[in-house]
CSV table of C-alpha atoms and ligand atoms in Angstrom, one decimal:
chain,number,residue,atom,x,y,z
J,1,MET,CA,3.1,-8.6,26.3
J,2,ARG,CA,-0.6,-9.0,27.0
J,3,LEU,CA,-1.0,-12.7,27.5
J,4,ASP,CA,-4.7,-12.7,26.9
J,5,HIS,CA,-4.2,-11.4,23.4
J,6,LYS,CA,-2.6,-13.6,20.7
J,7,ASN,CA,-2.3,-14.1,17.0
J,8,ILE,CA,-1.8,-11.9,14.0
J,9,TRP,CA,-4.8,-11.0,11.9
J,10,VAL,CA,-4.8,-9.8,8.3
J,11,ILE,CA,-8.0,-8.4,6.9
J,12,VAL,CA,-8.5,-9.7,3.4
J,13,GLU,CA,-9.8,-7.3,0.8
J,14,LYS,CA,-11.5,-8.2,-2.4
J,15,LYS,CA,-11.2,-6.0,-5.5
J,16,ASP,CA,-13.0,-6.9,-8.7
J,17,LYS,CA,-13.8,-10.4,-7.4
J,18,GLU,CA,-10.1,-11.1,-6.8
J,19,ILE,CA,-8.2,-10.8,-3.5
J,20,HIS,CA,-6.3,-7.5,-3.5
J,21,PRO,CA,-2.5,-8.1,-3.8
J,22,VAL,CA,-2.0,-6.1,-0.6
J,23,SER,CA,-3.6,-8.9,1.4
J,24,PHE,CA,-1.0,-11.3,0.2
J,25,GLU,CA,1.8,-8.7,0.9
J,26,LEU,CA,0.5,-8.4,4.5
J,27,LEU,CA,0.2,-12.2,4.9
J,28,SER,CA,3.9,-12.5,3.7
J,29,LYS,CA,4.9,-9.8,6.3
J,30,GLY,CA,2.7,-11.5,8.9
J,31,LEU,CA,4.7,-14.7,8.4
J,32,ALA,CA,7.9,-12.9,9.4
J,33,LEU,CA,6.2,-11.3,12.4
J,34,LYS,CA,4.8,-14.7,13.4
J,35,LYS,CA,8.3,-16.2,13.6
J,36,GLU,CA,9.1,-13.6,16.3
J,37,LEU,CA,5.8,-13.9,18.2
J,38,GLY,CA,5.4,-17.7,17.8
J,39,GLU,CA,1.7,-17.2,17.2
J,40,SER,CA,-0.8,-18.0,14.4
J,41,LEU,CA,-1.4,-16.1,11.2
J,42,VAL,CA,-5.1,-15.6,10.6
J,43,ALA,CA,-6.6,-14.3,7.3
J,44,VAL,CA,-9.9,-12.6,8.2
J,45,PHE,CA,-12.3,-12.8,5.3
J,46,PRO,CA,-15.5,-10.8,5.5
J,47,GLY,CA,-18.2,-12.9,3.8
J,48,ASP,CA,-18.0,-16.3,2.1
J,49,ALA,CA,-14.7,-17.3,0.5
J,50,GLY,CA,-14.6,-19.5,-2.5
J,51,LYS,CA,-12.3,-22.5,-2.9
J,52,LYS,CA,-9.9,-20.4,-5.0
J,53,ASP,CA,-9.7,-17.7,-2.3
J,54,ILE,CA,-9.0,-20.2,0.4
J,55,ASN,CA,-6.3,-21.9,-1.7
J,56,MET,CA,-4.6,-18.6,-2.4
J,57,LEU,CA,-4.7,-17.6,1.3
J,58,GLU,CA,-3.1,-20.9,2.2
J,59,GLN,CA,-0.3,-20.5,-0.3
J,60,TYR,CA,0.6,-17.2,1.4
J,61,GLY,CA,0.9,-18.8,4.7
J,62,ALA,CA,-2.4,-18.4,6.6
J,63,ASP,CA,-2.7,-20.9,9.4
J,64,GLU,CA,-6.3,-20.1,9.8
J,65,ILE,CA,-9.0,-18.5,7.7
J,66,LEU,CA,-11.7,-16.8,9.7
J,67,LEU,CA,-14.9,-16.3,7.6
J,68,ILE,CA,-17.0,-13.7,9.3
J,69,ASN,CA,-20.6,-13.1,8.3
J,70,SER,CA,-23.7,-11.4,9.5
J,71,GLU,CA,-26.6,-13.5,10.7
J,72,ARG,CA,-29.0,-11.1,9.0
J,73,SER,CA,-27.4,-10.1,5.7
J,74,PRO,CA,-24.1,-10.7,3.9
J,75,ALA,CA,-21.2,-8.7,5.2
J,76,GLY,CA,-21.5,-5.7,2.9
J,77,SER,CA,-20.9,-2.1,3.8
J,78,CYS,CA,-17.8,-0.9,5.7
J,79,GLU,CA,-19.9,-0.1,8.8
J,80,THR,CA,-21.3,-3.7,8.9
J,81,VAL,CA,-17.9,-5.3,8.3
J,82,ALA,CA,-16.3,-3.1,10.9
J,83,GLU,CA,-18.9,-4.1,13.4
J,84,LEU,CA,-18.5,-7.8,12.6
J,85,ILE,CA,-14.7,-7.6,12.9
J,86,CYS,CA,-15.1,-5.8,16.3
J,87,MET,CA,-17.3,-8.6,17.5
J,88,ALA,CA,-14.8,-11.2,16.3
J,89,VAL,CA,-11.9,-9.3,17.9
J,90,GLU,CA,-13.8,-9.0,21.3
J,91,GLU,CA,-14.3,-12.8,21.2
J,92,GLU,CA,-10.9,-14.0,19.8
J,93,LYS,CA,-8.6,-11.2,21.2
J,94,PRO,CA,-5.9,-10.9,18.4
J,95,GLN,CA,-2.6,-9.3,19.3
J,96,VAL,CA,-2.2,-7.6,15.9
J,97,LEU,CA,-4.7,-6.4,13.3
J,98,LEU,CA,-3.4,-5.4,9.8
J,99,ALA,CA,-5.1,-4.1,6.7
J,100,GLY,CA,-4.1,-2.5,3.4
J,101,ALA,CA,-3.9,1.3,3.3
J,102,THR,CA,-6.4,1.2,0.4
J,103,ILE,CA,-9.7,3.2,0.3
J,104,TYR,CA,-11.3,0.1,1.8
J,105,GLY,CA,-8.7,-0.3,4.6
J,106,ARG,CA,-8.5,3.4,5.3
J,107,THR,CA,-12.3,3.5,5.8
J,108,LEU,CA,-12.6,0.3,7.7
J,109,MET,CA,-9.7,0.4,10.2
J,110,PRO,CA,-10.6,3.8,11.9
J,111,LEU,CA,-14.1,2.5,12.4
J,112,ILE,CA,-12.7,-0.6,14.2
J,113,ALA,CA,-10.0,1.3,16.2
J,114,VAL,CA,-12.5,3.9,17.5
J,115,ARG,CA,-15.0,1.2,18.6
J,116,LEU,CA,-12.3,-1.0,20.3
J,117,LYS,CA,-10.6,2.1,21.8
J,118,THR,CA,-7.2,1.2,20.6
J,119,GLY,CA,-4.5,2.9,18.5
J,120,LEU,CA,-4.1,2.8,14.7
J,121,THR,CA,-0.9,3.7,12.8
J,122,ALA,CA,-1.7,4.5,9.2
J,123,ASP,CA,0.6,4.1,6.2
J,124,CYS,CA,3.4,2.1,7.9
J,125,THR,CA,6.5,1.5,5.8
J,126,GLU,CA,7.9,-1.1,8.1
J,127,LEU,CA,6.6,-3.5,10.8
J,128,SER,CA,8.7,-5.5,13.2
J,129,ILE,CA,8.6,-7.1,16.6
J,130,ASP,CA,10.5,-6.0,19.7
J,131,ARG,CA,11.8,-9.4,20.7
J,132,ASP,CA,12.1,-8.7,24.5
J,133,ARG,CA,8.7,-7.1,24.9
J,134,LYS,CA,7.0,-9.0,22.1
J,135,ILE,CA,5.2,-5.8,20.8
J,136,LEU,CA,4.7,-4.5,17.3
J,137,LEU,CA,7.0,-1.7,16.2
J,138,GLN,CA,5.1,0.4,13.6
J,139,THR,CA,7.4,2.6,11.5
J,140,ARG,CA,6.1,5.4,9.3
J,141,PRO,CA,7.3,8.8,8.0
J,142,ALA,CA,6.4,11.7,10.3
J,143,PHE,CA,6.8,15.5,10.5
J,144,GLY,CA,6.3,15.9,6.7
J,145,GLY,CA,8.4,12.9,6.0
J,146,ASN,CA,11.6,14.4,7.5
J,147,ILE,CA,11.9,11.6,10.1
J,148,MET,CA,10.9,8.0,10.4
J,149,ALA,CA,8.9,7.5,13.6
J,150,THR,CA,8.5,4.1,15.3
J,151,ILE,CA,5.2,3.9,17.0
J,152,GLU,CA,4.2,1.5,19.7
J,153,CYS,CA,0.7,0.7,21.0
J,154,ALA,CA,1.7,0.2,24.6
J,155,ASP,CA,-1.4,-0.8,26.5
J,156,SER,CA,-4.5,-1.3,24.3
J,157,ARG,CA,-5.1,-4.2,22.0
J,158,PRO,CA,-5.1,-5.2,19.2
J,159,GLN,CA,-2.2,-3.3,17.8
J,160,MET,CA,-3.5,-1.9,14.5
J,161,ALA,CA,-1.7,-0.8,11.4
J,162,THR,CA,-2.3,-0.1,7.7
J,163,VAL,CA,0.3,-0.5,5.0
J,164,ARG,CA,0.1,0.8,1.4
J,165,PRO,CA,0.1,-1.7,-1.5
J,166,ARG,CA,3.5,-2.7,-2.8
J,167,VAL,CA,5.4,-1.6,0.4
J,168,PHE,CA,6.0,-5.3,1.3
J,169,ARG,CA,6.8,-8.1,-1.2
J,170,MET,CA,4.4,-10.9,-1.6
J,171,GLU,CA,6.0,-14.3,-1.3
J,172,LYS,CA,4.3,-17.6,-1.5
J,173,LYS,CA,5.2,-20.0,1.3
J,174,PRO,CA,6.7,-23.1,-0.1
J,175,GLY,CA,4.9,-26.3,1.0
J,176,ALA,CA,2.1,-24.4,2.8
J,177,VAL,CA,-0.1,-26.6,4.8
J,178,LYS,CA,-3.9,-26.5,4.7
J,179,ALA,CA,-5.3,-23.7,6.8
J,180,MET,CA,-8.1,-24.3,9.2
J,181,VAL,CA,-11.2,-22.6,8.0
J,182,VAL,CA,-13.5,-21.3,10.7
J,183,SER,CA,-16.8,-19.7,9.9
J,184,LYS,CA,-18.5,-17.4,12.4
J,185,SER,CA,-21.7,-15.4,12.2
J,186,TYR,CA,-22.5,-12.4,14.3
J,187,SER,CA,-25.6,-10.4,14.7
J,188,PRO,CA,-24.8,-6.7,14.4
J,189,GLY,CA,-27.0,-4.0,15.7
J,190,VAL,CA,-28.7,-1.8,13.1
J,191,ARG,CA,-26.4,1.2,13.1
J,192,ARG,CA,-25.8,3.0,9.9
J,193,ALA,CA,-23.7,6.1,9.7
J,194,ALA,CA,-24.1,6.6,6.0
J,195,ARG,CA,-26.2,5.4,3.1
J,196,VAL,CA,-24.9,4.9,-0.4
J,197,LEU,CA,-27.3,6.9,-2.7
J,198,GLU,CA,-25.3,6.5,-5.9
J,199,THR,CA,-22.0,5.0,-7.0
J,200,ALA,CA,-20.1,6.9,-9.6
J,201,VAL,CA,-17.1,5.6,-11.5
J,202,ARG,CA,-14.0,7.7,-11.1
J,203,GLU,CA,-13.1,9.4,-14.4
J,204,GLU,CA,-9.5,8.4,-14.2
J,205,SER,CA,-9.0,4.7,-13.4
J,206,LEU,CA,-5.2,4.9,-13.7
J,207,ASP,CA,-3.4,2.4,-11.5
J,208,ILE,CA,0.2,3.5,-11.6
J,209,GLY,CA,0.9,1.3,-8.6
J,210,GLN,CA,1.0,-1.7,-10.9
J,211,ALA,CA,3.1,-0.2,-13.7
J,212,GLU,CA,6.3,-2.0,-14.6
J,213,VAL,CA,7.8,1.1,-16.2
J,214,ILE,CA,7.2,4.8,-15.1
J,215,VAL,CA,8.5,8.0,-16.6
J,216,ALA,CA,7.9,10.8,-14.1
J,217,GLY,CA,8.1,14.5,-14.4
J,218,GLY,CA,8.5,17.3,-11.8
J,219,ARG,CA,8.5,21.0,-11.4
J,220,GLY,CA,11.7,21.1,-13.5
J,221,LEU,CA,9.4,20.6,-16.6
J,222,GLY,CA,8.7,24.3,-16.2
J,223,LYS,CA,5.2,24.2,-17.8
J,224,PRO,CA,2.3,21.7,-18.1
J,225,GLU,CA,3.0,20.9,-21.7
J,226,GLY,CA,6.2,19.3,-20.5
J,227,PHE,CA,4.1,16.3,-19.6
J,228,ASP,CA,3.5,15.7,-23.4
J,229,LEU,CA,7.2,14.9,-23.7
J,230,ILE,CA,7.2,12.8,-20.6
J,231,SER,CA,4.1,10.8,-21.8
J,232,GLU,CA,5.7,10.4,-25.2
J,233,LEU,CA,8.7,8.7,-23.7
J,234,ALA,CA,6.5,6.7,-21.3
J,235,ASP,CA,4.4,5.4,-24.3
J,236,LYS,CA,7.4,4.6,-26.3
J,237,ILE,CA,8.9,2.3,-23.7
J,238,GLY,CA,5.5,0.8,-22.7
J,239,GLY,CA,5.2,2.7,-19.4
J,240,MET,CA,3.0,5.1,-17.5
J,241,THR,CA,3.4,8.7,-16.6
J,242,GLY,CA,4.2,9.6,-13.1
J,243,ALA,CA,4.6,13.0,-11.4
J,244,SER,CA,6.0,14.7,-8.3
J,245,ARG,CA,3.7,16.5,-6.0
J,246,GLY,CA,5.4,19.7,-7.0
J,247,ALA,CA,3.9,19.3,-10.5
J,248,VAL,CA,0.5,18.0,-9.3
J,249,ASP,CA,0.2,21.0,-6.9
J,250,LEU,CA,0.8,23.4,-9.9
J,251,GLY,CA,-2.2,21.7,-11.6
J,252,TRP,CA,0.0,20.4,-14.5
J,253,ILE,CA,-1.2,16.8,-14.1
J,254,SER,CA,-3.9,15.0,-12.0
J,255,GLN,CA,-3.2,13.6,-8.6
J,256,ALA,CA,-3.8,10.0,-9.9
J,257,HIS,CA,-0.2,10.3,-11.3
J,258,GLN,CA,1.5,11.4,-8.1
J,259,VAL,CA,4.2,9.3,-6.7
J,260,GLY,CA,5.3,9.6,-3.1
J,261,GLN,CA,4.3,9.7,0.5
J,262,THR,CA,0.9,11.3,-0.2
J,263,GLY,CA,0.6,9.8,-3.7
J,264,HIS,CA,1.2,6.2,-4.9
J,265,THR,CA,3.8,3.8,-3.7
J,266,VAL,CA,5.3,2.3,-6.8
J,267,SER,CA,8.0,-0.4,-7.5
J,268,PRO,CA,8.4,-0.6,-11.3
J,269,LYS,CA,11.3,-2.4,-12.9
J,270,LEU,CA,12.3,1.0,-14.4
J,271,TYR,CA,11.7,4.5,-13.0
J,272,VAL,CA,12.8,7.5,-15.0
J,273,ALA,CA,12.7,10.8,-13.0
J,274,CYS,CA,12.9,14.0,-15.1
J,275,GLY,CA,13.2,17.4,-13.4
J,276,ILE,CA,12.4,16.0,-10.0
J,277,SER,CA,14.7,17.1,-7.1
J,278,GLY,CA,14.2,13.9,-5.0
J,279,ALA,CA,12.6,15.2,-1.8
J,280,VAL,CA,12.3,12.5,0.9
J,281,GLN,CA,8.5,12.4,0.4
J,282,HIS,CA,9.0,11.6,-3.3
J,283,LEU,CA,11.7,9.0,-2.6
J,284,ALA,CA,9.4,7.3,-0.1
J,285,GLY,CA,7.1,6.3,-2.9
J,286,MET,CA,9.6,5.1,-5.5
J,287,LYS,CA,12.7,3.9,-3.8
J,288,GLY,CA,11.7,0.3,-4.2
J,289,SER,CA,12.0,0.6,-8.0
J,290,GLY,CA,14.3,-1.8,-9.8
J,291,THR,CA,16.4,0.6,-11.8
J,292,ILE,CA,16.2,4.4,-11.3
J,293,ILE,CA,17.4,6.8,-13.9
J,294,ALA,CA,17.4,10.5,-13.0
J,295,VAL,CA,17.6,13.5,-15.4
J,296,ASN,CA,18.4,16.8,-13.6
J,297,GLU,CA,20.4,19.9,-14.5
J,298,ASP,CA,21.6,20.2,-10.9
J,299,PRO,CA,24.4,17.8,-10.2
J,300,ASP,CA,23.8,18.1,-6.5
J,301,ALA,CA,20.1,17.2,-6.7
J,302,PRO,CA,19.3,14.5,-4.0
J,303,ILE,CA,17.6,12.3,-6.6
J,304,PHE,CA,21.1,11.3,-7.9
J,305,GLU,CA,21.7,9.6,-4.5
J,306,ALA,CA,18.8,7.3,-5.1
J,307,ALA,CA,19.5,6.8,-8.8
J,308,ASP,CA,21.4,3.9,-10.5
J,309,TYR,CA,22.1,6.1,-13.5
J,310,GLY,CA,22.2,9.9,-13.5
J,311,ILE,CA,22.2,12.3,-16.4
J,312,VAL,CA,23.1,15.9,-15.6
J,313,GLY,CA,21.6,18.3,-18.1
J,314,ASP,CA,18.5,20.0,-19.4
J,315,LEU,CA,15.7,17.5,-19.8
J,316,TYR,CA,14.5,19.3,-22.9
J,317,ASP,CA,17.8,18.3,-24.6
J,318,ILE,CA,18.0,14.8,-23.0
J,319,VAL,CA,14.5,13.4,-23.4
J,320,PRO,CA,14.1,14.3,-27.1
J,321,GLY,CA,17.6,12.8,-27.6
J,322,ILE,CA,16.5,9.5,-26.0
J,323,LEU,CA,13.4,9.5,-28.1
J,324,LYS,CA,15.4,10.1,-31.3
J,325,GLU,CA,17.8,7.2,-30.4
J,326,LEU,CA,14.8,4.9,-29.7
J,327,GLU,CA,13.3,5.8,-33.1
J,328,ARG,CA,16.6,5.2,-34.8
J,329,GLY,CA,16.8,1.8,-33.1
J,330,GLU,CA,13.3,0.9,-34.3
J,331,SER,CA,14.0,1.9,-37.9
J,332,LYS,CA,17.2,-0.3,-38.1
G,401,LIG,C1,3.6,16.1,4.1
G,401,LIG,C2,4.2,16.2,2.8
G,401,LIG,C3,3.9,15.2,1.9
G,401,LIG,C4,4.4,15.2,0.6
G,401,LIG,N1,4.2,14.2,-0.3
G,401,LIG,C5,4.8,14.2,-1.5
G,401,LIG,C6,4.6,13.2,-2.4
G,401,LIG,O1,3.8,12.3,-2.2
G,401,LIG,N2,5.2,13.2,-3.6
G,401,LIG,C7,6.1,14.2,-3.9
G,401,LIG,O2,6.7,14.2,-5.0
G,401,LIG,N3,6.3,15.2,-3.1
G,401,LIG,C8,5.7,15.3,-1.9
G,401,LIG,N4,5.8,16.3,-1.1
G,401,LIG,C9,6.5,17.5,-1.6
G,401,LIG,C10,8.1,17.4,-1.6
G,401,LIG,O3,8.6,17.8,-0.3
G,401,LIG,C11,8.7,18.3,-2.7
G,401,LIG,O4,8.2,19.6,-2.5
G,401,LIG,C12,8.3,17.9,-4.1
G,401,LIG,O5,8.5,16.5,-4.3
G,401,LIG,C13,9.1,18.7,-5.1
G,401,LIG,O6,8.7,18.4,-6.4
G,401,LIG,P1,9.7,18.5,-7.6
G,401,LIG,O7,10.9,17.6,-7.3
G,401,LIG,O8,9.0,18.3,-8.9
G,401,LIG,O9,10.1,20.1,-7.5
G,401,LIG,P2,11.5,20.8,-7.1
G,401,LIG,O10,11.9,20.4,-5.7
G,401,LIG,O11,11.3,22.2,-7.4
G,401,LIG,O12,12.6,20.2,-8.1
G,401,LIG,C14,12.6,20.5,-9.4
G,401,LIG,C15,13.9,19.9,-10.0
G,401,LIG,O13,14.0,20.1,-11.4
G,401,LIG,C16,15.3,20.4,-11.7
G,401,LIG,N5,15.2,21.1,-13.0
G,401,LIG,C17,14.8,22.4,-13.3
G,401,LIG,N6,14.7,22.6,-14.6
G,401,LIG,C18,15.2,21.5,-15.2
G,401,LIG,C19,15.5,21.2,-16.6
G,401,LIG,N7,15.2,22.0,-17.6
G,401,LIG,N8,16.0,20.0,-16.8
G,401,LIG,C20,16.4,19.1,-15.8
G,401,LIG,N9,16.1,19.4,-14.5
G,401,LIG,C21,15.6,20.6,-14.2
G,401,LIG,C22,15.9,21.3,-10.6
G,401,LIG,O14,17.3,21.2,-10.5
G,401,LIG,C23,15.2,20.6,-9.4
G,401,LIG,O15,16.0,19.6,-8.8
G,401,LIG,C24,5.3,16.3,0.2
G,401,LIG,C25,5.6,17.3,1.2
G,401,LIG,C26,5.0,17.3,2.4
G,401,LIG,C27,5.4,18.3,3.4
């Protein structure tokens, strides 16, 4: 353990004026790590936090809220925020630095890691502490998802990791005490790697990660039109349409629908997988679902090992059959 470095920092992200849920998920995990390390949990907030933000961060267990700002202008672009966080890290020397594996976190964290000359493990699926050595164990899929690798950052500090939304549960800390709010301003140099010329809104603003019900289709659909059937069932039960990478790679549906290691991590109450074999990379993104139903014509398909209910058969018989039953139920 490096004695000159202490505390666990979580970078807070704001999305549409609200704190992104991944920040609370990381604070919840940070609380568990803190128990092992016996250090403080610090929410790092770029810019000025409102009363509501501070209250929320306290409820999720932050001991301290570090508001970091630029002396010249508000903390805005990723480059500026990265520079401000680096300055704060050099002064405060945290042991661990965590952020969500969102577009924001994925842009920010490499900028910080490169400048601080430390390691960064992206897309972790588990974080824990080696009790004897008091170091962070960062687990993530490796070699195409065929193994889970546990990565250590042996010498440099801070130990940095990103985690995708919904990998960890967010849990409010009962009876949370008021966090200490510390405000610091830094004066970053004028260094700009990129300039935003225009901001375009993505055509598809689907957020499958938040869906409570997902009906997903795979290569077993056999043709792109198969997704009409999948979407019909999804609409009928108030859900969203998901897909395997196999189907996305064939161009049958857009990447926004992809579930898995290189797609979205989802944890709906109900996940219905139709014509999906259940490769480890797919399971990595949906194994946290409440109830999993699999429809596959191959009784040995690995998806059945992850499923709570399995239906062996042709999805083109089974899905229309389910739709018919639902319609019958509605008309009663
Ligand atoms: C680095 C890396 C990252 C990856 N990331 C992802 C990821 O994020 N998400 C992901 O999904 N994959 C990912 N993959 C790909 C993954 O390994 C699989 O190739 C992919 O999930 C297979 O998609 P599939 O299940 O739709 O197709 P297949 O494996 O071809 O399975 C099709 C299934 O449909 C069944 N079937 C066929 N016809 C019917 C029918 N009429 N009725 C019922 N069942 C039928 C078959 O029995 C079969 O089990 C990744 C791979 C790598 C190497």
